[in-house]
XYZ file of C-alpha atoms in Angstrom:
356
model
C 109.683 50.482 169.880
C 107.486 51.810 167.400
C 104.060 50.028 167.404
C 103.313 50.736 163.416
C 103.466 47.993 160.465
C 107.122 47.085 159.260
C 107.536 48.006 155.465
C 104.488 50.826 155.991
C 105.362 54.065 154.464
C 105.520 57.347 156.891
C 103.248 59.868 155.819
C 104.657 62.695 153.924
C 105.086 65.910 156.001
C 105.846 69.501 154.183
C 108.881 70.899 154.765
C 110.646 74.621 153.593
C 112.063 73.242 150.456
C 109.045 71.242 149.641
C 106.731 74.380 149.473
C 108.915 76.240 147.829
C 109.023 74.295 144.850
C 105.526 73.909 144.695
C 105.354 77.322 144.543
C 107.929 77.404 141.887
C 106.137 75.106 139.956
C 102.773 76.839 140.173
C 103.897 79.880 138.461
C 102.725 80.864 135.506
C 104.788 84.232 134.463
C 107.650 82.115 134.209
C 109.909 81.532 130.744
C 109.107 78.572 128.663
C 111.037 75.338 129.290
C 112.076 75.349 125.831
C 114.358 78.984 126.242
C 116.699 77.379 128.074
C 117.360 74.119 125.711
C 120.374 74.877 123.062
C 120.270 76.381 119.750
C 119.051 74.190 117.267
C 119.828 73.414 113.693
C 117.664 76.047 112.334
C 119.563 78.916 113.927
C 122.775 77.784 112.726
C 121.728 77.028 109.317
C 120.880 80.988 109.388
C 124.026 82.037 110.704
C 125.785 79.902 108.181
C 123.411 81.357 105.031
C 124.270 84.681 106.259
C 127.748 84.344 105.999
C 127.593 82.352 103.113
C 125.568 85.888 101.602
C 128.410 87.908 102.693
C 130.887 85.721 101.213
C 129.073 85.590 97.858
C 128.893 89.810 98.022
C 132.901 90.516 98.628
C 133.755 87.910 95.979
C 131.001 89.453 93.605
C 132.664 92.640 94.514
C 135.429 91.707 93.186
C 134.895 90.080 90.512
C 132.389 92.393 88.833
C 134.434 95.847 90.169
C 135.020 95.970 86.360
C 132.122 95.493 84.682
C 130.790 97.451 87.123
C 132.040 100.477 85.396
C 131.842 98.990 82.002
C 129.479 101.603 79.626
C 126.964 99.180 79.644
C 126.178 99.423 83.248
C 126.347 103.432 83.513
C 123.993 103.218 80.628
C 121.820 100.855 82.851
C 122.137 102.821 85.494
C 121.565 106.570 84.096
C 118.304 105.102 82.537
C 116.762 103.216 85.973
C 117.696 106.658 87.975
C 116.074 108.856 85.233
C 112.987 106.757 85.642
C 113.134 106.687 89.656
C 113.438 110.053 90.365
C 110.908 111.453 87.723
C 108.274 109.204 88.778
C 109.021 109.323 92.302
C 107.021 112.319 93.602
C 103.953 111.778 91.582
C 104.151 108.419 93.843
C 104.315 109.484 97.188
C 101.676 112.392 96.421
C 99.453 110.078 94.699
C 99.996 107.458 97.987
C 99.533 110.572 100.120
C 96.009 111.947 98.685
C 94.651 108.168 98.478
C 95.562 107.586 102.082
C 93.851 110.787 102.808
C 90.518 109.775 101.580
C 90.558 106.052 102.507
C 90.732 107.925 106.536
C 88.559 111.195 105.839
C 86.090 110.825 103.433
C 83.021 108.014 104.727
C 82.271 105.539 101.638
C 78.871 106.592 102.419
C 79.868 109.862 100.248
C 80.467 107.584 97.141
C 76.845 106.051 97.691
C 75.210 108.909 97.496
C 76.819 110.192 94.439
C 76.142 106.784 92.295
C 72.261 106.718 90.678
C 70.142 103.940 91.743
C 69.932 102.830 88.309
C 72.799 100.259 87.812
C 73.114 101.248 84.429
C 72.889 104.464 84.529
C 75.248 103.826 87.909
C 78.365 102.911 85.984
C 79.402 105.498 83.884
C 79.129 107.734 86.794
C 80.785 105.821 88.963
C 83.994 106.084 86.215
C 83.909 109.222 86.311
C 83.773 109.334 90.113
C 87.255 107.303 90.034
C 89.059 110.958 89.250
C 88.523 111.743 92.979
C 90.796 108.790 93.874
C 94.570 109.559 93.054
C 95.956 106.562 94.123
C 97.112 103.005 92.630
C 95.271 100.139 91.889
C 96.426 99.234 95.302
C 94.310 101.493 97.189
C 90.551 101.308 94.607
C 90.634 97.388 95.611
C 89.592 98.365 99.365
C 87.485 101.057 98.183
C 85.840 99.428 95.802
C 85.089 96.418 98.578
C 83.613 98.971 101.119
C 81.490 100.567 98.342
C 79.652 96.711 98.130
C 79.697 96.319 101.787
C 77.718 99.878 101.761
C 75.325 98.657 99.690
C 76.714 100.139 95.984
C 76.097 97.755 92.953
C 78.826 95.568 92.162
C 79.173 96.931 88.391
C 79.555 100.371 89.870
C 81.829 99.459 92.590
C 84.081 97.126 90.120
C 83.768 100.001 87.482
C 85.195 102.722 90.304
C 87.604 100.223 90.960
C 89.389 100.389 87.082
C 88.752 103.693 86.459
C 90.169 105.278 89.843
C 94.006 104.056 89.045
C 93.944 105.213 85.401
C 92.231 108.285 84.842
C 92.601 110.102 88.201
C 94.141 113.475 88.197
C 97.954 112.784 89.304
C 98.240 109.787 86.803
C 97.037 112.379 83.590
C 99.305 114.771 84.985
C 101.889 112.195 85.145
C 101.564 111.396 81.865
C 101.604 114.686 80.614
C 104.833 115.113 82.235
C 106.429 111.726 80.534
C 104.705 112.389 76.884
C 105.840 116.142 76.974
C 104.440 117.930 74.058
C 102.028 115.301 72.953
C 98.578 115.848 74.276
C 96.901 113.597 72.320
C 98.617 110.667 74.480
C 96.690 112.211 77.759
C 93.615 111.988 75.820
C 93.688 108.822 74.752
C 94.669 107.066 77.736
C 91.494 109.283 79.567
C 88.913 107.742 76.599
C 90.596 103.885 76.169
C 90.537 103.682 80.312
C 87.207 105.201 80.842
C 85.594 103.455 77.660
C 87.274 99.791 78.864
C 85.876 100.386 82.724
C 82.137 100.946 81.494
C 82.199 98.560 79.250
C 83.032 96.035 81.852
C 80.800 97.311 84.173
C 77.769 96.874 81.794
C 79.117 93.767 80.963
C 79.209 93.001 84.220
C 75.770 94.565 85.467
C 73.869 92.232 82.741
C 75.696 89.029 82.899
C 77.247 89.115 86.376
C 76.116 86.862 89.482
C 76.001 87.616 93.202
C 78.045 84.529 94.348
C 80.772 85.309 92.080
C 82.382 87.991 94.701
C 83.038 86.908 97.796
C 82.070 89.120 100.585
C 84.633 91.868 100.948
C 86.790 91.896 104.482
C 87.280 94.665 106.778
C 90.666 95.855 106.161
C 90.847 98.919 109.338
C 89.473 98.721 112.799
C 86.492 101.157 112.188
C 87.137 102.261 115.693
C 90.553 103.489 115.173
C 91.337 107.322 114.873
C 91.329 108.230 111.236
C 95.190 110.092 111.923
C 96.382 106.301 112.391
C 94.396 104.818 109.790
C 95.659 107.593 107.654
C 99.382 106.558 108.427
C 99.006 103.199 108.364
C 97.108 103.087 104.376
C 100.300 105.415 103.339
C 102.945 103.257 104.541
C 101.581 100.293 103.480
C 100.649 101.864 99.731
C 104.074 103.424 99.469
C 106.179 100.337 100.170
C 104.454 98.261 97.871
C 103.952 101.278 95.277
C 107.552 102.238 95.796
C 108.828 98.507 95.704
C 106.825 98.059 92.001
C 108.534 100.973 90.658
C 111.563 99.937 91.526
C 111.101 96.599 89.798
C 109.658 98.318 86.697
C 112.801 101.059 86.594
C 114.894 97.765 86.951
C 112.925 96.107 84.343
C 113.039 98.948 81.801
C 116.574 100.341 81.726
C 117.587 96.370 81.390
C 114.960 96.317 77.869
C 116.909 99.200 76.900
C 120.466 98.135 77.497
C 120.574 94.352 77.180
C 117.980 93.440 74.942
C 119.750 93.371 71.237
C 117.866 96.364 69.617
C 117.203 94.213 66.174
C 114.933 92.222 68.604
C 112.955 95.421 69.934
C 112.851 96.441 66.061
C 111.355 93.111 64.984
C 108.537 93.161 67.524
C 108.017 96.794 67.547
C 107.804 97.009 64.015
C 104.851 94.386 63.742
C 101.446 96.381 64.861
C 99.192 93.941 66.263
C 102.089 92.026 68.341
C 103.896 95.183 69.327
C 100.671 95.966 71.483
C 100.476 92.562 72.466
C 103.640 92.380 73.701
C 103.746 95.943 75.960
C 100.824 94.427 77.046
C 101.889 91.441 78.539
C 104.476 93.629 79.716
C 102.002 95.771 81.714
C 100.606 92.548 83.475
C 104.175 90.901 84.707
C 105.787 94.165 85.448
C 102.827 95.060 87.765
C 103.727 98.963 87.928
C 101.801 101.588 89.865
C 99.854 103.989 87.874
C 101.455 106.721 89.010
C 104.775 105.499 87.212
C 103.801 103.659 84.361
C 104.198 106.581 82.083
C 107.596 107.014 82.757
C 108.737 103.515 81.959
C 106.105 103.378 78.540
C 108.297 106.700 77.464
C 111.435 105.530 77.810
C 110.534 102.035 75.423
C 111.273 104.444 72.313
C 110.917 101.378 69.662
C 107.354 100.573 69.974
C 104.449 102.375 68.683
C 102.204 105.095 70.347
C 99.177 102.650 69.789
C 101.390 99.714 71.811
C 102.431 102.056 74.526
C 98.432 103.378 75.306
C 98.329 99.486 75.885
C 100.653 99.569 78.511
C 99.453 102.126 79.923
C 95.882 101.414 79.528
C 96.218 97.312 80.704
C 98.578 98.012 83.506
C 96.275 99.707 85.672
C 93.789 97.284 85.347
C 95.395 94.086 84.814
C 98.660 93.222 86.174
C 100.175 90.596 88.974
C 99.803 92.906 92.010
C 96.248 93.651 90.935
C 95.163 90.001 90.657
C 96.484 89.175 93.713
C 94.822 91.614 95.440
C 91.077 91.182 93.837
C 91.786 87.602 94.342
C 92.137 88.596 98.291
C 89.164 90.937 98.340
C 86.785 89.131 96.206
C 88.067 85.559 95.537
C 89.291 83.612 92.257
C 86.469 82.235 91.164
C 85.552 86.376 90.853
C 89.392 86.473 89.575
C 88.480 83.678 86.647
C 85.737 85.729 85.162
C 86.573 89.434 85.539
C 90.349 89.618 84.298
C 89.914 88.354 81.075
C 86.906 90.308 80.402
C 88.853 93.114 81.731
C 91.576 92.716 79.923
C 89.509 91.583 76.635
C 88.051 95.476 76.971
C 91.116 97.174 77.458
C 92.858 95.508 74.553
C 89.937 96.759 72.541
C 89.847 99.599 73.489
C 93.816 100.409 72.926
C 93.568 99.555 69.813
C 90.307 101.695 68.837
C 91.139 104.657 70.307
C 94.862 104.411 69.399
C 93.811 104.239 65.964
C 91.652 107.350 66.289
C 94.255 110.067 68.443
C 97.340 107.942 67.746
């Protein structure tokens, strides 16, 4: 007879199975106990939207198959491919030669250029923006590393408008859009460089260190320039390319659905005409590159209201906002758009009065 305490527990011994799932249990390269619970609600919900998307394509299918082929649409549809393909490789060249000095060519080199004098600073620094054929997309970054390097802010802001409008593939781009009027190149060249150093002695004499917030690194300084190179012209090209596409969509519909006694009304009123291409200029949000394109084909408005697209887009539009508002921060966003935009509306009108 066993001698120990009725009710008393044995102790535990460790057998085979026992250290095996302790072992089990102790592993941590295993898969999450949540992979092997069903699908939930969410997944199907997608599944169903999905088909619910290819339902709602066959059935528009068919019942637009006609309109489809209506005059109207080929109209629609001649225009937005005219606009695409002409504007198209002035884009990816542009995209190509920006991305090319954002890896190659130190920011340093842009701080040595610029005078220490702030004033004397900004005007140079416009003129230094024709080394940077690229969108607005790419001068944003730029222009950030230029403060981080130790460049005044009024030079750095005023390389930042000036680099997307008067570089060299935008004024050939324009050339090629306003065939046979040269006077068109020239203005946009004076009303963009005349708006950007305006701003930036604005800017130099009234403007406070807190407004900006300190620019963030955007690359890994570490990481070979081939990469870096890639990586700034895939980025700029999708959302360069996706912006044109919008604006090409935008324009052939102005052309084909909007009644053309409308487009008359406004176009034949000066001061709103402007005002109204340059409103357009800020929602469409088109790259520089390809802004030309879309001002030529709006035939009903005035050479003075088109320099305003073409002079406001580049420096004030959605995309552009967004971004300065990333870089720099909205309380910077609050004070330099509508001084921005304040100069270039000026400036469109002064200058288009003089060439235009």
């Amino acid at each position: 007879m066993s001698d120990k305490p009725a009710g008393s527990v044995p102790p535990a011994t460790s057998s085979l199975g026992d250290s095996l799932v302790s072992d089990w249990e102790a592993r941590d390269d295993l898969p999450p106990a949540e992979w092997g619970r069903p699908r939930g609600p969410r997944r199907v919900a997608t599944v169903w939207g999905f088909a619910v998307f290819l339902m709602a394509l066959a059935f528009g299918n068919a019942w637009l198959s006609d309109a489809l082929t209506g005059d109207a649409f080929l109209a629609w549809a001649t225009i937005f491919t005219a606009i695409s393909l002409q504007a198209l490789p002035f884009l990816v060249f542009g995209v190509a030669l920006s991305a090319a000095l954002t890896a190659f060519v130190p920011a340093s080199f842009y701080q040595r250029v610029f005078p220490r004098n702030t004033a004397a600073a900004v005007p140079v620094a416009g003129l230094a923006g024709a080394v940077l054929p690229g969108c607005e997309c790419a001068s944003v970054p730029v222009a950030g590393g230029l403060i981080k390097r130790g460049v005044a802010p009024a030079a750095a802001l005023t390389f930042l408008l000036a680099a997307p409008a008067i570089n060299p593939v935008v004024l050939v781009a324009t050339a090629v859009a306003f065939a046979g009027q040269p006077e068109m190149v020239a203005a946009r060249f004076a009303a963009s460089l005349g708006a950007a150093v305006v701003v930036g002695w604005v800017w130099a004499r009234f403007g406070r260190t807190d407004w900006l917030r300190p620019p963030r690194v955007h690359h890994d300084p570490s990481a070979p320039k081939w990469r870096v190179f890639q990586e700034s012209m895939v980025h700029d090209l999708m959302h360069a390319g996706g912006f044109l596409i919008v604006g090409g969509l935008a324009a052939a519909t102005l052309n084909v659905i909007v009644p053309r006694e409308w487009v008359s009304a406004v176009a034949d009123l000066p001061v709103v005409s402007v005002l109204v291409l340059a409103l357009l200029a800020i929602l469409l949000s088109i790259c520089s590159e390809a802004d030309a394109f879309v001002a030529i084909s709006l035939t009903e408005f005035s050479p003075t209201a088109k320099l305003a697209f073409l002079v406001v887009g580049p420096m004030v539009d959605l995309k552009l906002i967004a971004l300065q508002a990333g870089t720099f921060g909205w309380g910077f966003v609050r004070r330099f758009v509508p001084l921005t935009l304040a100069a270039t509306l000026a400036f469109s009108f002064l200058i288009g009065g003089l060439l235009l």
